[in-house]
Amino acid sequence: MTEPAAPDQALPETPAAASPADRPATDAAALPVLLLVDGSSYLYRAYHAMPDLRSPDGFPTGAIHGFIAMMKRLREQVIGAGPGGHAACVFDASGPTFRDAWYPEYKAQRAPMPDDLRTQIAPIHEVVRLLGWPVLEVPGIEADDAIGTLARVGAAAGHRVIVSTGDKDLAQLVNERVTLINTMTNETLDIPGVQAKFGVPPERIVDYLSLIGDTVDNVPGVEKVGPKTAVKWLAEHGSLAGVMAAAGSIKGVAGENLRKALDWLPQGQRLVTVVTDCDLAGHVPGWPAIESLALAPVDKPAMLDFLQRYGFGRLKNELAAELGAPAPAAAAGAVAVPVEGTAAPATPPGDAGLARHYETVLTREQLAAWIARLKAAEISALDTETDSLDPMRARIVGISFAVQPGEAAYVPLAHDGPDAPEQLPLDEVLAELRPWLEDAAAAKVGQNIKYDTHVLANHGITVRGWRHDTLLESYVFEAHLAHSLEKLAERHLGRRGLSYEDLCGKGAAQIPFSQVDVVRATTYSGEDSEMTLQVHQQLYPQLAAEPGMKRVYEEIELPVSAILARIERHGVLVDAGVLARQSQQLAQRMMDLEREAYDIAGQPFNMGSPKQIGEILFTKLGLPVKKKTATGAPSTDEEVLQELAADYPLPARILEHRSLAKLKGTYTDKLPQMVNPATGRVHTNYAQAVAVTGRLSSNDPNLQNIPIRTADGRRVREAFIAPPGHVIVSADYSQIELRIMAHMSGDPGLTRAFAEGMDVHRATAAEVFNLAPDAVTSEQRRYAKTINFGLIYGMGAFGLAQSLGIEQKAAKDYIDRYFARFAGVKRYMDDIRASAADKGYVETLFGRRITLLDIRGGNGPRRAGAERQAINAPMQGTAADLIKLAMIAVQRALDEQGKRTVMVMQVHDELVFEVPEDEIDWARSEVPRLMAGVAALSVPLLAEVGVGPNWEQAH
DNA sequence: CTGCTAGCATA
DNA sequence: GTATGCTAGCAGA
């Protein structure tokens, strides 16, 4: 893109993304990075985001502070800790640019920069240079244009270009090799991201901006035309040129305004187009080569001087310590800040009168003393405080320890609030702690250890010696209750600590933990460690007294936690190009459906709004209301629309539109946005203590509900790929819950069906319809399949009738016949209801306990619900136990045999692996063998395996 | 900006 | 009829 986009450029059929064959997703990820920072776009943000900080002599320093933090973080996150990397930080120069010559009113409305910010600009340039960044400021050329030029040249020179900016206009630069990130919001925009955010691909952004205009820069667009109309017009007419050509036929006020703007639009387009062929000679050494834009090491001596001049005490001392010179203030006077814990409202048993003492560690002597205590302790609790909830991105702000009740230490490491004291340097503290953290013999306990494992791994530390996790202890002990440390402390210690909200607030007003006062942070984090230790001491003996629970905790949940951390960290490759093309196609089909629907309805309406659909369907068109929602509104759910579709044309359009919108909004647009820019992969989080039955759940993103049932949906799985030289291998348990039902009930008919390797649904149909298996029709088999699933869910005649669309009486008849033929199953269901009512809980085969509070309590519907859970939970839960055992067995085999195969996903009854080509045979034979061998039930376990270039084809 | 509802994706 | 998580729309702040 050397020229501003030509107005007559036609909309390509697909985005610029190449096919995966000639450009796999891994390609771009492997290229060296060129990181371009739009310094100007962050000036205001840094200024406003920070409190009004001042140096001792009153010079404003808030924005400087913000820049230092941001540039450090960017370098760490994008380039990594090591040397090397290409980058530049680009600022607007003062004075007029070529745009002012084109259009004198350009940026004319802009308020002058506040003096407090203006005075910080020179120091910001200086400090960015000292941090090792090439700084670019070219008179007559705006930062946007310089960045556009560097991005084009860099991409052509084989770089993966990452542009860090707060300015959305730069979305026009995005292509296969150029990605935008917004450091403030952690948002990344690649091709699908731009499409998702703006509704147009990157190459249409210029047209889009031309139409809507830019009030900030005082560039008018078409009056009354906003994002929605712009997207609609561009979708209909391809490009700005197309829109202009069709201006005569566009109706309404917007059409009139468009015609008025026809003369202006070419100039507007020129103004919003980023110029990518600026001459940077004299500003970039060696131009047009960009090798000179290399990150240099921090100029520490000069930096020290800078920090001294502007009164950045804490940062200065950190740096001084790093340089080996003793940090004067820390060595001279810092003493421990003892903090008494907040008084507990209720004194826990055995805790009477215990004074709590939490220590803030600010000196090397204190740190050394605590490390000695950790090394001597039988078991230590630890907890990290971080700057993010995203485990893969979180950086440590502080770390706390406890080795005995009543005492804790908090080591603040990155507190940067207004009154933050000088703290020990993070790298030095972690280096000191590393031997203990990585010592497998040093026993550790935590609350949700998977999170702390990630956080420390983010700093290059592999924690070993995790012996216990209070989250998992509680989950196994009483899965139906809440497991936050706050709740555990209340339940097991009768104690209430400071809550995170007390410290940081919530919602938009929430402050990062690094801004929390160190004294309060000490109380909070110290409590977290100390309460974790105490909860463990209370809870573990109770848990261990039950052999079944002890086994589930120690032999299933703890090992699985470590495996999940590895799965999450490795991530899975997602081909953003594949998804971008699908998004594009879905958008096209959705627009066609919208057109048809508006035509039928006689007016436009929002097809994504159940409320508006209801108004059109039931009020305007007078279709019959089939059922109501919980709030009394007429329902428009799938079942209703399906029924109405038989008699009317509109519901079918709505149904299809809705399913396409779901696919696009939830998967094809979203997944690419979830790719971690540092790894090029998607890293889900598996929640191990959420589902009461023992299942895992997956979030951010949820990889356990990727579509499979419909052809359109299934294609999303084509985007889940393996790196070059690898394939995807998927292995899933066949009919695992029905096999468990056969085992638990001991029913001879069902057991025989599995023992003989029969098609179980066919076998069920043969019994229920009293036929030979060969004589079963496909519809009869479908009925039997529904019955089998229904049984697993504890269904009654009503539910079966509903899902088969038959009379309740007929459904009852089927169920009666089933139970007559499979009397063992009937007996099992009755027994489990009775046993649940008797004990108040049910158990899985391995002793996992699921408590059912409503099984005896009060009203009918709730008890009926609890009875269904009583039937379902042992089967679903045993299946969860089995696949967890399979994960452990397979991971152990992989480790012991030194395989390079990696487990990348778990989907309840399925394990997915990334397998190097030379290990395909191993995976194909060993994985299903190991999965089938985790337990000896009275029926065989069977795992089926598939291999393919992507997840779809591995099925 | 936050919380709720409706609807829907998976096993 | 079991178990989950996520999105868009929308109402009330």
PDB file of C-alpha atoms (C1' of nucleotides) in Angstrom, chain A residues 606 609 611 697 700 702 795 803 869 872 876, chain C residues 1-11:
ATOM      1  CA  ASN A 606     -33.237  -5.646  14.728  1.00  0.00           C
ATOM      2  CA  SER A 609     -33.599  -8.468  19.501  1.00  0.00           C
ATOM      3  CA  LYS A 611     -38.270  -8.012  21.825  1.00  0.00           C
ATOM      4  CA  SER A 697     -15.433 -26.061  32.732  1.00  0.00           C
ATOM      5  CA  ASP A 700     -11.968 -17.146  28.209  1.00  0.00           C
ATOM      6  CA  ASN A 702     -14.823 -21.560  26.289  1.00  0.00           C
ATOM      7  CA  MET A 795     -36.103 -37.565  32.504  1.00  0.00           C
ATOM      8  CA  SER A 803     -38.193 -33.871  22.868  1.00  0.00           C
ATOM      9  CA  GLN A 869     -29.584 -34.706  39.824  1.00  0.00           C
ATOM     10  CA  ASN A 872     -27.427 -37.810  36.625  1.00  0.00           C
ATOM     11  CA  GLN A 876     -21.702 -37.502  34.774  1.00  0.00           C
TER      12      GLN A 876
ATOM     13  C1'  DG C   1     -34.759 -33.635  31.777  1.00  0.00           C
ATOM     14  C1'  DT C   2     -28.212 -33.134  33.727  1.00  0.00           C
ATOM     15  C1'  DA C   3     -23.795 -29.958  33.625  1.00  0.00           C
ATOM     16  C1'  DT C   4     -21.664 -25.542  31.885  1.00  0.00           C
ATOM     17  C1'  DG C   5     -20.163 -20.313  29.475  1.00  0.00           C
ATOM     18  C1'  DC C   6     -20.997 -16.453  26.331  1.00  0.00           C
ATOM     19  C1'  DT C   7     -23.419 -12.896  23.539  1.00  0.00           C
ATOM     20  C1'  DA C   8     -26.649  -9.243  22.304  1.00  0.00           C
ATOM     21  C1'  DG C   9     -30.140  -6.401  23.804  1.00  0.00           C
ATOM     22  C1'  DC C  10     -32.040  -3.629  27.131  1.00  0.00           C
ATOM     23  C1'  DA C  11     -33.414  -1.326  31.379  1.00  0.00           C
TER      24       DA C  11
END
